[in-house]
């Protein structure tokens, strides 16, 4: 991926209230429908107003948690999405949200249980409905390979942004200039990630270490394969009309990236509820807001107005990947992960505003 930076225009009006509402109208609609379904599910499962209110609140908290954990995801998505045609941007918001909600929030947890418990897909659905405690326990036991896979993929995403010789805008200047300088060394990101994987796996017991290392290698191979496929499709851009294949390459990259961001959120959601359908509703609402936020960032040119915002997001990605690695050794509450990302993005936004004021002509 290329991360060439050009000087950002100073100032610029922010999005109007009507524009914000326009971008989030579908997210608000999905929220209303989702919370209504959550309340109905609570009533159906408990038959009491208190139970209905509890499920309603859990759905709300899960949605807020997903949004807070995925704010950096929206910024990174916008960075890639701005290179795509309007047609593929629309497909990302429509097809992509179906994949994000149905695939990652429903099918993915089911597949984990299918593989871990060695049962059929329908049996996994029945297990989720009839024995949610056992279902949640199986999900938690699968956290180690998921953390290794997702952490490795996200670490590669974050390092690839900074190890770019064409990158000419630096936030933490002395550090990022060094990384851009060493970007000419082939495979430097891969070497760093493998050293981290070896360091963390060496702290685990032999059986766990093998699972962690194998899953991390699959995460690394997935990143490299997505990069190769995306590069091949983008290379054929001139051979097709409207750059459609380039859009497909970026689309595939964004979907795998979204999946990696979702791993930890899906597992962590079981700390609030063991009901697969409640989790799907709450995280689905959050995923819709993230998609809408991504489109808003692209159309309003926010990444251009705030030159260090992307930097903060990619630092947050690296921090999240380290947290996922560390969770193989100790439990780290999801709220810490969300706050760390929010703080990094907030500081980068403040730095961008300060730079704009200083360079106002």
Short mmCIF file of N, CA and C in Angstrom, two decimals, residues 37-207:
data_model
loop_
_atom_site.label_atom_id
_atom_site.label_comp_id
_atom_site.label_asym_id
_atom_site.label_seq_id
_atom_site.Cartn_x
_atom_site.Cartn_y
_atom_site.Cartn_z
N UNK A 37 -35.71 -5.25 18.53
CA UNK A 37 -35.55 -6.71 18.51
C UNK A 37 -34.95 -7.20 19.84
N UNK A 38 -33.99 -6.43 20.37
CA UNK A 38 -33.40 -6.81 21.64
C UNK A 38 -34.41 -6.80 22.77
N UNK A 39 -35.28 -5.77 22.79
CA UNK A 39 -36.32 -5.70 23.81
C UNK A 39 -37.29 -6.87 23.66
N UNK A 40 -37.65 -7.19 22.40
CA UNK A 40 -38.57 -8.30 22.15
C UNK A 40 -37.93 -9.62 22.57
N UNK A 41 -36.64 -9.77 22.32
CA UNK A 41 -35.93 -10.99 22.71
C UNK A 41 -35.89 -11.11 24.23
N UNK A 42 -35.68 -9.98 24.91
CA UNK A 42 -35.67 -9.99 26.36
C UNK A 42 -37.02 -10.37 26.94
N UNK A 43 -38.08 -9.85 26.35
CA UNK A 43 -39.43 -10.20 26.80
C UNK A 43 -39.73 -11.67 26.54
N UNK A 44 -39.31 -12.15 25.35
CA UNK A 44 -39.60 -13.54 24.98
C UNK A 44 -38.85 -14.53 25.88
N UNK A 45 -37.62 -14.16 26.29
CA UNK A 45 -36.81 -15.09 27.08
C UNK A 45 -37.09 -15.02 28.58
N UNK A 46 -37.58 -13.86 29.07
CA UNK A 46 -37.80 -13.72 30.51
C UNK A 46 -39.27 -13.51 30.87
N UNK A 47 -40.02 -12.88 29.98
CA UNK A 47 -41.43 -12.62 30.25
C UNK A 47 -41.66 -11.52 31.28
N UNK A 48 -40.62 -10.72 31.55
CA UNK A 48 -40.75 -9.63 32.53
C UNK A 48 -40.23 -8.33 31.93
N UNK A 49 -40.73 -7.20 32.45
CA UNK A 49 -40.25 -5.90 31.99
C UNK A 49 -38.80 -5.68 32.39
N UNK A 50 -38.44 -6.19 33.57
CA UNK A 50 -37.06 -6.07 34.02
C UNK A 50 -36.09 -6.80 33.11
N UNK A 51 -36.45 -8.02 32.70
CA UNK A 51 -35.63 -8.78 31.78
C UNK A 51 -35.53 -8.12 30.43
N UNK A 52 -36.65 -7.55 29.96
CA UNK A 52 -36.65 -6.85 28.69
C UNK A 52 -35.72 -5.63 28.74
N UNK A 53 -35.79 -4.88 29.85
CA UNK A 53 -34.94 -3.70 30.01
C UNK A 53 -33.47 -4.09 30.09
N UNK A 54 -33.18 -5.23 30.75
CA UNK A 54 -31.79 -5.69 30.88
C UNK A 54 -31.18 -6.01 29.52
N UNK A 55 -31.91 -6.77 28.70
CA UNK A 55 -31.42 -7.12 27.37
C UNK A 55 -31.28 -5.86 26.51
N UNK A 56 -32.24 -4.93 26.65
CA UNK A 56 -32.18 -3.66 25.91
C UNK A 56 -30.89 -2.92 26.26
N UNK A 57 -30.56 -2.85 27.54
CA UNK A 57 -29.36 -2.14 27.98
C UNK A 57 -28.09 -2.86 27.53
N UNK A 58 -28.10 -4.19 27.56
CA UNK A 58 -26.92 -4.94 27.11
C UNK A 58 -26.65 -4.66 25.63
N UNK A 59 -27.70 -4.65 24.82
CA UNK A 59 -27.55 -4.34 23.39
C UNK A 59 -26.96 -2.94 23.20
N UNK A 60 -27.44 -2.00 24.01
CA UNK A 60 -26.95 -0.63 23.92
C UNK A 60 -25.47 -0.54 24.30
N UNK A 61 -25.10 -1.19 25.41
CA UNK A 61 -23.71 -1.16 25.86
C UNK A 61 -22.79 -1.83 24.84
N UNK A 62 -23.23 -2.95 24.28
CA UNK A 62 -22.43 -3.64 23.26
C UNK A 62 -22.22 -2.76 22.04
N UNK A 63 -23.25 -2.02 21.63
CA UNK A 63 -23.12 -1.12 20.48
C UNK A 63 -22.10 -0.02 20.77
N UNK A 64 -22.19 0.58 21.96
CA UNK A 64 -21.24 1.64 22.34
C UNK A 64 -19.82 1.07 22.42
N UNK A 65 -19.67 -0.14 22.98
CA UNK A 65 -18.37 -0.78 23.07
C UNK A 65 -17.78 -1.01 21.69
N UNK A 66 -18.59 -1.50 20.76
CA UNK A 66 -18.11 -1.75 19.40
C UNK A 66 -17.66 -0.46 18.73
N UNK A 67 -18.42 0.62 18.91
CA UNK A 67 -18.06 1.89 18.30
C UNK A 67 -16.75 2.41 18.87
N UNK A 68 -16.60 2.35 20.19
CA UNK A 68 -15.38 2.85 20.83
C UNK A 68 -14.15 2.05 20.42
N UNK A 69 -14.32 0.72 20.30
CA UNK A 69 -13.19 -0.14 19.92
C UNK A 69 -12.84 0.00 18.45
N UNK A 70 -13.80 0.44 17.63
CA UNK A 70 -13.61 0.43 16.17
C UNK A 70 -13.45 1.82 15.58
N UNK A 71 -13.26 2.84 16.43
CA UNK A 71 -13.10 4.19 15.89
C UNK A 71 -11.87 4.27 14.99
N UNK A 72 -10.77 3.63 15.44
CA UNK A 72 -9.57 3.62 14.60
C UNK A 72 -9.81 2.82 13.34
N UNK A 73 -10.66 1.80 13.41
CA UNK A 73 -11.02 1.02 12.23
C UNK A 73 -11.66 1.91 11.18
N UNK A 74 -12.55 2.81 11.60
CA UNK A 74 -13.22 3.71 10.67
C UNK A 74 -12.22 4.62 9.96
N UNK A 75 -11.24 5.12 10.69
CA UNK A 75 -10.24 6.02 10.10
C UNK A 75 -9.37 5.27 9.09
N UNK A 76 -8.95 4.06 9.46
CA UNK A 76 -8.13 3.27 8.54
C UNK A 76 -8.94 2.87 7.30
N UNK A 77 -10.20 2.51 7.51
CA UNK A 77 -11.07 2.20 6.38
C UNK A 77 -11.17 3.39 5.43
N UNK A 78 -11.34 4.59 6.00
CA UNK A 78 -11.47 5.79 5.19
C UNK A 78 -10.21 6.05 4.37
N UNK A 79 -9.05 5.74 4.95
CA UNK A 79 -7.79 5.91 4.25
C UNK A 79 -7.74 5.08 2.97
N UNK A 80 -8.27 3.87 3.04
CA UNK A 80 -8.29 2.98 1.87
C UNK A 80 -9.48 3.30 0.97
N UNK A 81 -10.60 3.64 1.58
CA UNK A 81 -11.84 3.83 0.84
C UNK A 81 -11.77 5.04 -0.09
N UNK A 82 -11.00 6.06 0.29
CA UNK A 82 -10.93 7.27 -0.53
C UNK A 82 -10.28 7.00 -1.88
N UNK A 83 -9.59 5.86 -2.02
CA UNK A 83 -8.97 5.49 -3.29
C UNK A 83 -9.94 4.75 -4.21
N UNK A 84 -11.12 4.39 -3.69
CA UNK A 84 -12.07 3.58 -4.44
C UNK A 84 -13.08 4.45 -5.18
N UNK A 85 -13.69 3.88 -6.19
CA UNK A 85 -14.72 4.60 -6.93
C UNK A 85 -15.98 4.72 -6.08
N UNK A 86 -16.85 5.71 -6.36
CA UNK A 86 -18.11 5.84 -5.61
C UNK A 86 -18.92 4.55 -5.61
N UNK A 87 -18.86 3.81 -6.73
CA UNK A 87 -19.61 2.56 -6.82
C UNK A 87 -19.14 1.55 -5.78
N UNK A 88 -17.81 1.42 -5.64
CA UNK A 88 -17.28 0.47 -4.67
C UNK A 88 -17.41 0.99 -3.24
N UNK A 89 -17.41 2.30 -3.07
CA UNK A 89 -17.70 2.85 -1.75
C UNK A 89 -19.11 2.46 -1.31
N UNK A 90 -20.05 2.53 -2.26
CA UNK A 90 -21.43 2.15 -1.96
C UNK A 90 -21.52 0.66 -1.65
N UNK A 91 -20.79 -0.14 -2.41
CA UNK A 91 -20.81 -1.59 -2.16
C UNK A 91 -20.23 -1.93 -0.80
N UNK A 92 -19.20 -1.19 -0.39
CA UNK A 92 -18.62 -1.43 0.93
C UNK A 92 -19.64 -1.13 2.02
N UNK A 93 -20.45 -0.09 1.83
CA UNK A 93 -21.43 0.27 2.84
C UNK A 93 -22.61 -0.70 2.86
N UNK A 94 -22.92 -1.33 1.70
CA UNK A 94 -24.08 -2.23 1.64
C UNK A 94 -23.64 -3.69 1.80
N UNK A 95 -22.90 -4.21 0.82
CA UNK A 95 -22.44 -5.59 0.93
C UNK A 95 -21.55 -5.77 2.15
N UNK A 96 -20.69 -4.78 2.38
CA UNK A 96 -19.74 -4.88 3.48
C UNK A 96 -20.42 -4.98 4.83
N UNK A 97 -21.50 -4.23 5.01
CA UNK A 97 -22.19 -4.28 6.30
C UNK A 97 -22.88 -5.62 6.50
N UNK A 98 -23.36 -6.23 5.41
CA UNK A 98 -23.95 -7.56 5.52
C UNK A 98 -22.89 -8.58 5.94
N UNK A 99 -21.70 -8.46 5.35
CA UNK A 99 -20.61 -9.36 5.72
C UNK A 99 -20.20 -9.12 7.16
N UNK A 100 -20.10 -7.82 7.54
CA UNK A 100 -19.65 -7.48 8.89
C UNK A 100 -20.63 -7.97 9.95
N UNK A 101 -21.93 -7.74 9.71
CA UNK A 101 -22.93 -8.12 10.73
C UNK A 101 -23.23 -9.60 10.69
N UNK A 102 -23.59 -10.12 9.51
CA UNK A 102 -23.98 -11.53 9.42
C UNK A 102 -22.76 -12.45 9.50
N UNK A 103 -21.67 -12.06 8.79
CA UNK A 103 -20.51 -12.94 8.77
C UNK A 103 -19.73 -12.95 10.07
N UNK A 104 -19.30 -11.75 10.51
CA UNK A 104 -18.41 -11.69 11.67
C UNK A 104 -19.15 -11.78 13.00
N UNK A 105 -20.39 -11.32 13.06
CA UNK A 105 -21.09 -11.29 14.34
C UNK A 105 -21.98 -12.50 14.57
N UNK A 106 -22.24 -13.30 13.52
CA UNK A 106 -23.08 -14.49 13.67
C UNK A 106 -22.35 -15.74 13.19
N UNK A 107 -21.92 -15.74 11.92
CA UNK A 107 -21.29 -16.93 11.35
C UNK A 107 -19.95 -17.22 12.03
N UNK A 108 -19.14 -16.18 12.27
CA UNK A 108 -17.82 -16.38 12.86
C UNK A 108 -17.88 -17.05 14.23
N UNK A 109 -18.71 -16.55 15.18
CA UNK A 109 -18.80 -17.26 16.46
C UNK A 109 -19.31 -18.69 16.33
N UNK A 110 -20.23 -18.92 15.38
CA UNK A 110 -20.73 -20.27 15.16
C UNK A 110 -19.63 -21.19 14.64
N UNK A 111 -18.81 -20.67 13.71
CA UNK A 111 -17.73 -21.48 13.15
C UNK A 111 -16.72 -21.87 14.22
N UNK A 112 -16.44 -20.94 15.15
CA UNK A 112 -15.51 -21.26 16.23
C UNK A 112 -16.01 -22.45 17.04
N UNK A 113 -17.29 -22.41 17.37
CA UNK A 113 -17.87 -23.50 18.16
C UNK A 113 -17.93 -24.78 17.35
N UNK A 114 -18.25 -24.68 16.06
CA UNK A 114 -18.28 -25.86 15.18
C UNK A 114 -16.92 -26.55 15.17
N UNK A 115 -15.85 -25.76 15.04
CA UNK A 115 -14.50 -26.32 14.96
C UNK A 115 -14.03 -26.81 16.33
N UNK A 116 -14.25 -25.98 17.36
CA UNK A 116 -13.74 -26.34 18.69
C UNK A 116 -14.49 -27.52 19.29
N UNK A 117 -15.81 -27.54 19.14
CA UNK A 117 -16.61 -28.61 19.74
C UNK A 117 -16.82 -29.78 18.78
N UNK A 118 -16.39 -29.61 17.53
CA UNK A 118 -16.53 -30.65 16.50
C UNK A 118 -17.98 -31.10 16.36
N UNK A 119 -18.84 -30.11 16.18
CA UNK A 119 -20.26 -30.37 15.95
C UNK A 119 -20.69 -29.68 14.65
N UNK A 120 -21.88 -29.98 14.19
CA UNK A 120 -22.39 -29.40 12.97
C UNK A 120 -22.88 -27.97 13.19
N UNK A 121 -23.04 -27.20 12.10
CA UNK A 121 -23.50 -25.81 12.21
C UNK A 121 -24.86 -25.69 12.90
N UNK A 122 -25.81 -26.58 12.55
CA UNK A 122 -27.12 -26.49 13.17
C UNK A 122 -27.04 -26.82 14.67
N UNK A 123 -26.18 -27.79 15.02
CA UNK A 123 -25.99 -28.12 16.43
C UNK A 123 -25.41 -26.93 17.19
N UNK A 124 -24.55 -26.15 16.52
CA UNK A 124 -23.98 -24.97 17.16
C UNK A 124 -25.06 -23.92 17.41
N UNK A 125 -25.99 -23.77 16.46
CA UNK A 125 -27.09 -22.82 16.64
C UNK A 125 -27.97 -23.26 17.81
N UNK A 126 -28.27 -24.56 17.86
CA UNK A 126 -29.09 -25.09 18.95
C UNK A 126 -28.36 -24.90 20.29
N UNK A 127 -27.06 -25.12 20.29
CA UNK A 127 -26.27 -24.95 21.52
C UNK A 127 -26.31 -23.50 21.98
N UNK A 128 -26.20 -22.56 21.03
CA UNK A 128 -26.25 -21.14 21.38
C UNK A 128 -27.58 -20.76 22.01
N UNK A 129 -28.66 -21.39 21.52
CA UNK A 129 -29.99 -21.06 22.03
C UNK A 129 -30.33 -21.80 23.32
N UNK A 130 -29.87 -23.05 23.45
CA UNK A 130 -30.29 -23.88 24.59
C UNK A 130 -29.30 -23.91 25.74
N UNK A 131 -28.01 -23.74 25.45
CA UNK A 131 -26.99 -23.81 26.50
C UNK A 131 -25.96 -22.70 26.29
N UNK A 132 -26.37 -21.44 26.50
CA UNK A 132 -25.47 -20.30 26.22
C UNK A 132 -24.22 -20.30 27.08
N UNK A 133 -24.28 -20.85 28.30
CA UNK A 133 -23.09 -20.87 29.16
C UNK A 133 -21.99 -21.74 28.56
N UNK A 134 -22.36 -22.93 28.08
CA UNK A 134 -21.36 -23.79 27.45
C UNK A 134 -20.84 -23.17 26.16
N UNK A 135 -21.75 -22.53 25.42
CA UNK A 135 -21.37 -21.87 24.17
C UNK A 135 -20.32 -20.79 24.45
N UNK A 136 -20.57 -19.97 25.49
CA UNK A 136 -19.64 -18.90 25.84
C UNK A 136 -18.30 -19.47 26.30
N UNK A 137 -18.34 -20.58 27.02
CA UNK A 137 -17.12 -21.21 27.52
C UNK A 137 -16.25 -21.69 26.35
N UNK A 138 -16.87 -22.25 25.33
CA UNK A 138 -16.13 -22.70 24.14
C UNK A 138 -15.50 -21.51 23.43
N UNK A 139 -16.24 -20.41 23.34
CA UNK A 139 -15.71 -19.20 22.70
C UNK A 139 -14.49 -18.68 23.46
N UNK A 140 -14.59 -18.66 24.78
CA UNK A 140 -13.47 -18.16 25.57
C UNK A 140 -12.23 -19.04 25.43
N UNK A 141 -12.45 -20.34 25.33
CA UNK A 141 -11.32 -21.27 25.18
C UNK A 141 -10.62 -21.10 23.84
N UNK A 142 -11.34 -20.55 22.85
CA UNK A 142 -10.76 -20.35 21.52
C UNK A 142 -10.08 -18.99 21.39
N UNK A 143 -9.98 -18.26 22.50
CA UNK A 143 -9.45 -16.90 22.43
C UNK A 143 -7.98 -16.85 22.06
N UNK A 144 -7.18 -17.82 22.50
CA UNK A 144 -5.73 -17.79 22.25
C UNK A 144 -5.39 -17.76 20.76
N UNK A 145 -5.87 -18.73 19.96
CA UNK A 145 -5.54 -18.67 18.52
C UNK A 145 -6.12 -17.44 17.83
N UNK A 146 -7.29 -16.99 18.26
CA UNK A 146 -7.89 -15.80 17.65
C UNK A 146 -7.05 -14.57 17.93
N UNK A 147 -6.58 -14.43 19.18
CA UNK A 147 -5.74 -13.29 19.55
C UNK A 147 -4.43 -13.30 18.78
N UNK A 148 -3.83 -14.47 18.60
CA UNK A 148 -2.57 -14.57 17.86
C UNK A 148 -2.77 -14.21 16.39
N UNK A 149 -3.83 -14.73 15.79
CA UNK A 149 -4.12 -14.46 14.38
C UNK A 149 -4.41 -12.98 14.17
N UNK A 150 -5.38 -12.45 14.93
CA UNK A 150 -5.78 -11.06 14.76
C UNK A 150 -4.68 -10.09 15.13
N UNK A 151 -3.94 -10.37 16.20
CA UNK A 151 -2.86 -9.49 16.61
C UNK A 151 -1.77 -9.38 15.56
N UNK A 152 -1.43 -10.51 14.94
CA UNK A 152 -0.40 -10.52 13.90
C UNK A 152 -0.86 -9.72 12.68
N UNK A 153 -2.10 -9.96 12.26
CA UNK A 153 -2.61 -9.25 11.08
C UNK A 153 -2.62 -7.74 11.34
N UNK A 154 -3.13 -7.32 12.49
CA UNK A 154 -3.22 -5.90 12.79
C UNK A 154 -1.84 -5.27 12.96
N UNK A 155 -0.90 -6.00 13.54
CA UNK A 155 0.46 -5.48 13.67
C UNK A 155 1.07 -5.21 12.30
N UNK A 156 0.84 -6.10 11.35
CA UNK A 156 1.34 -5.89 9.99
C UNK A 156 0.67 -4.67 9.34
N UNK A 157 -0.62 -4.49 9.58
CA UNK A 157 -1.32 -3.33 9.04
C UNK A 157 -0.71 -2.04 9.58
N UNK A 158 -0.50 -2.00 10.90
CA UNK A 158 0.04 -0.79 11.52
C UNK A 158 1.47 -0.50 11.08
N UNK A 159 2.32 -1.50 11.08
CA UNK A 159 3.72 -1.28 10.70
C UNK A 159 3.86 -0.91 9.24
N UNK A 160 3.00 -1.44 8.37
CA UNK A 160 3.09 -1.14 6.94
C UNK A 160 2.81 0.33 6.66
N UNK A 161 2.01 0.96 7.52
CA UNK A 161 1.74 2.39 7.35
C UNK A 161 3.00 3.21 7.61
N UNK A 162 3.77 2.86 8.64
CA UNK A 162 4.93 3.65 9.03
C UNK A 162 6.19 3.27 8.25
N UNK A 163 6.36 1.99 7.92
CA UNK A 163 7.50 1.58 7.12
C UNK A 163 7.18 1.78 5.65
N UNK A 164 7.13 3.04 5.24
CA UNK A 164 6.79 3.43 3.88
C UNK A 164 7.74 4.55 3.47
N UNK A 165 8.61 4.27 2.51
CA UNK A 165 9.62 5.27 2.12
C UNK A 165 9.00 6.49 1.44
N UNK A 166 7.75 6.37 0.95
CA UNK A 166 7.09 7.50 0.30
C UNK A 166 6.31 8.37 1.29
N UNK A 167 6.23 7.96 2.54
CA UNK A 167 5.50 8.72 3.55
C UNK A 167 6.30 9.96 3.92
N UNK A 168 5.69 11.14 3.77
CA UNK A 168 6.44 12.37 3.99
C UNK A 168 5.82 13.27 5.07
N UNK A 169 4.75 12.83 5.71
CA UNK A 169 4.18 13.56 6.84
C UNK A 169 4.39 12.71 8.09
N UNK A 170 5.07 13.27 9.08
CA UNK A 170 5.41 12.52 10.28
C UNK A 170 4.87 13.24 11.50
N UNK A 171 4.22 12.50 12.37
CA UNK A 171 3.69 13.05 13.62
C UNK A 171 4.76 13.00 14.70
N UNK A 172 5.17 11.80 15.10
CA UNK A 172 6.30 11.64 16.02
C UNK A 172 7.54 11.59 15.13
N UNK A 173 8.09 12.74 14.83
CA UNK A 173 9.01 12.90 13.70
C UNK A 173 10.24 12.02 13.77
N UNK A 174 10.97 12.08 14.90
CA UNK A 174 12.23 11.33 14.97
C UNK A 174 12.00 9.84 14.81
N UNK A 175 10.88 9.34 15.34
CA UNK A 175 10.58 7.92 15.30
C UNK A 175 10.09 7.50 13.92
N UNK A 176 9.16 8.27 13.35
CA UNK A 176 8.58 7.90 12.07
C UNK A 176 9.55 8.12 10.91
N UNK A 177 10.42 9.09 11.05
CA UNK A 177 11.44 9.27 10.00
C UNK A 177 12.39 8.09 9.96
N UNK A 178 12.72 7.57 11.12
CA UNK A 178 13.59 6.38 11.17
C UNK A 178 12.89 5.19 10.49
N UNK A 179 11.61 5.00 10.79
CA UNK A 179 10.89 3.88 10.19
C UNK A 179 10.78 4.05 8.68
N UNK A 180 10.52 5.28 8.20
CA UNK A 180 10.46 5.52 6.76
C UNK A 180 11.82 5.27 6.12
N UNK A 181 12.89 5.61 6.84
CA UNK A 181 14.24 5.39 6.34
C UNK A 181 14.56 3.90 6.18
N UNK A 182 14.13 3.11 7.18
CA UNK A 182 14.41 1.67 7.15
C UNK A 182 13.40 0.89 6.29
N UNK A 183 12.43 1.60 5.71
CA UNK A 183 11.44 0.93 4.87
C UNK A 183 12.05 0.32 3.62
N UNK A 184 13.25 0.79 3.24
CA UNK A 184 13.91 0.24 2.05
C UNK A 184 14.43 -1.17 2.29
N UNK A 185 14.52 -1.57 3.57
CA UNK A 185 14.98 -2.92 3.90
C UNK A 185 13.81 -3.89 3.71
N UNK A 186 13.93 -4.79 2.80
CA UNK A 186 12.84 -5.72 2.48
C UNK A 186 12.53 -6.63 3.67
N UNK A 187 11.25 -6.70 4.00
CA UNK A 187 10.80 -7.62 5.03
C UNK A 187 11.03 -7.16 6.45
N UNK A 188 11.32 -5.86 6.67
CA UNK A 188 11.60 -5.41 8.02
C UNK A 188 10.38 -5.55 8.92
N UNK A 189 9.16 -5.28 8.38
CA UNK A 189 7.94 -5.42 9.19
C UNK A 189 7.72 -6.87 9.59
N UNK A 190 7.95 -7.78 8.65
CA UNK A 190 7.77 -9.20 8.92
C UNK A 190 8.73 -9.67 10.02
N UNK A 191 9.96 -9.19 9.96
CA UNK A 191 10.95 -9.57 10.97
C UNK A 191 10.54 -9.09 12.36
N UNK A 192 10.04 -7.86 12.45
CA UNK A 192 9.62 -7.32 13.74
C UNK A 192 8.46 -8.13 14.31
N UNK A 193 7.48 -8.43 13.45
CA UNK A 193 6.31 -9.18 13.90
C UNK A 193 6.71 -10.58 14.36
N UNK A 194 7.58 -11.24 13.61
CA UNK A 194 8.00 -12.59 13.98
C UNK A 194 8.78 -12.58 15.30
N UNK A 195 9.59 -11.56 15.54
CA UNK A 195 10.30 -11.46 16.80
C UNK A 195 9.32 -11.30 17.97
N UNK A 196 8.28 -10.50 17.77
CA UNK A 196 7.26 -10.33 18.82
C UNK A 196 6.51 -11.64 19.07
N UNK A 197 6.17 -12.32 17.98
CA UNK A 197 5.47 -13.61 18.11
C UNK A 197 6.32 -14.60 18.88
N UNK A 198 7.61 -14.66 18.56
CA UNK A 198 8.50 -15.57 19.28
C UNK A 198 8.62 -15.19 20.75
N UNK A 199 8.66 -13.87 21.04
CA UNK A 199 8.79 -13.42 22.42
C UNK A 199 7.57 -13.82 23.25
N UNK A 200 6.39 -13.62 22.70
CA UNK A 200 5.17 -13.95 23.46
C UNK A 200 4.97 -15.46 23.54
N UNK A 201 5.22 -16.17 22.46
CA UNK A 201 5.02 -17.62 22.48
C UNK A 201 5.97 -18.31 23.45
N UNK A 202 7.15 -17.71 23.65
CA UNK A 202 8.13 -18.32 24.57
C UNK A 202 7.68 -18.25 26.02
N UNK A 203 6.70 -17.37 26.32
CA UNK A 203 6.20 -17.22 27.68
C UNK A 203 5.05 -18.17 27.99
N UNK A 204 4.60 -18.92 26.99
CA UNK A 204 3.46 -19.82 27.15
C UNK A 204 3.94 -21.25 27.37
N UNK A 205 3.06 -22.08 27.88
CA UNK A 205 3.36 -23.50 27.99
C UNK A 205 3.48 -24.10 26.60
N UNK A 206 4.12 -25.26 26.50
CA UNK A 206 4.48 -25.83 25.20
C UNK A 206 3.28 -25.98 24.28
N UNK A 207 2.19 -26.55 24.77
CA UNK A 207 1.01 -26.77 23.93
C UNK A 207 0.40 -25.44 23.48
#
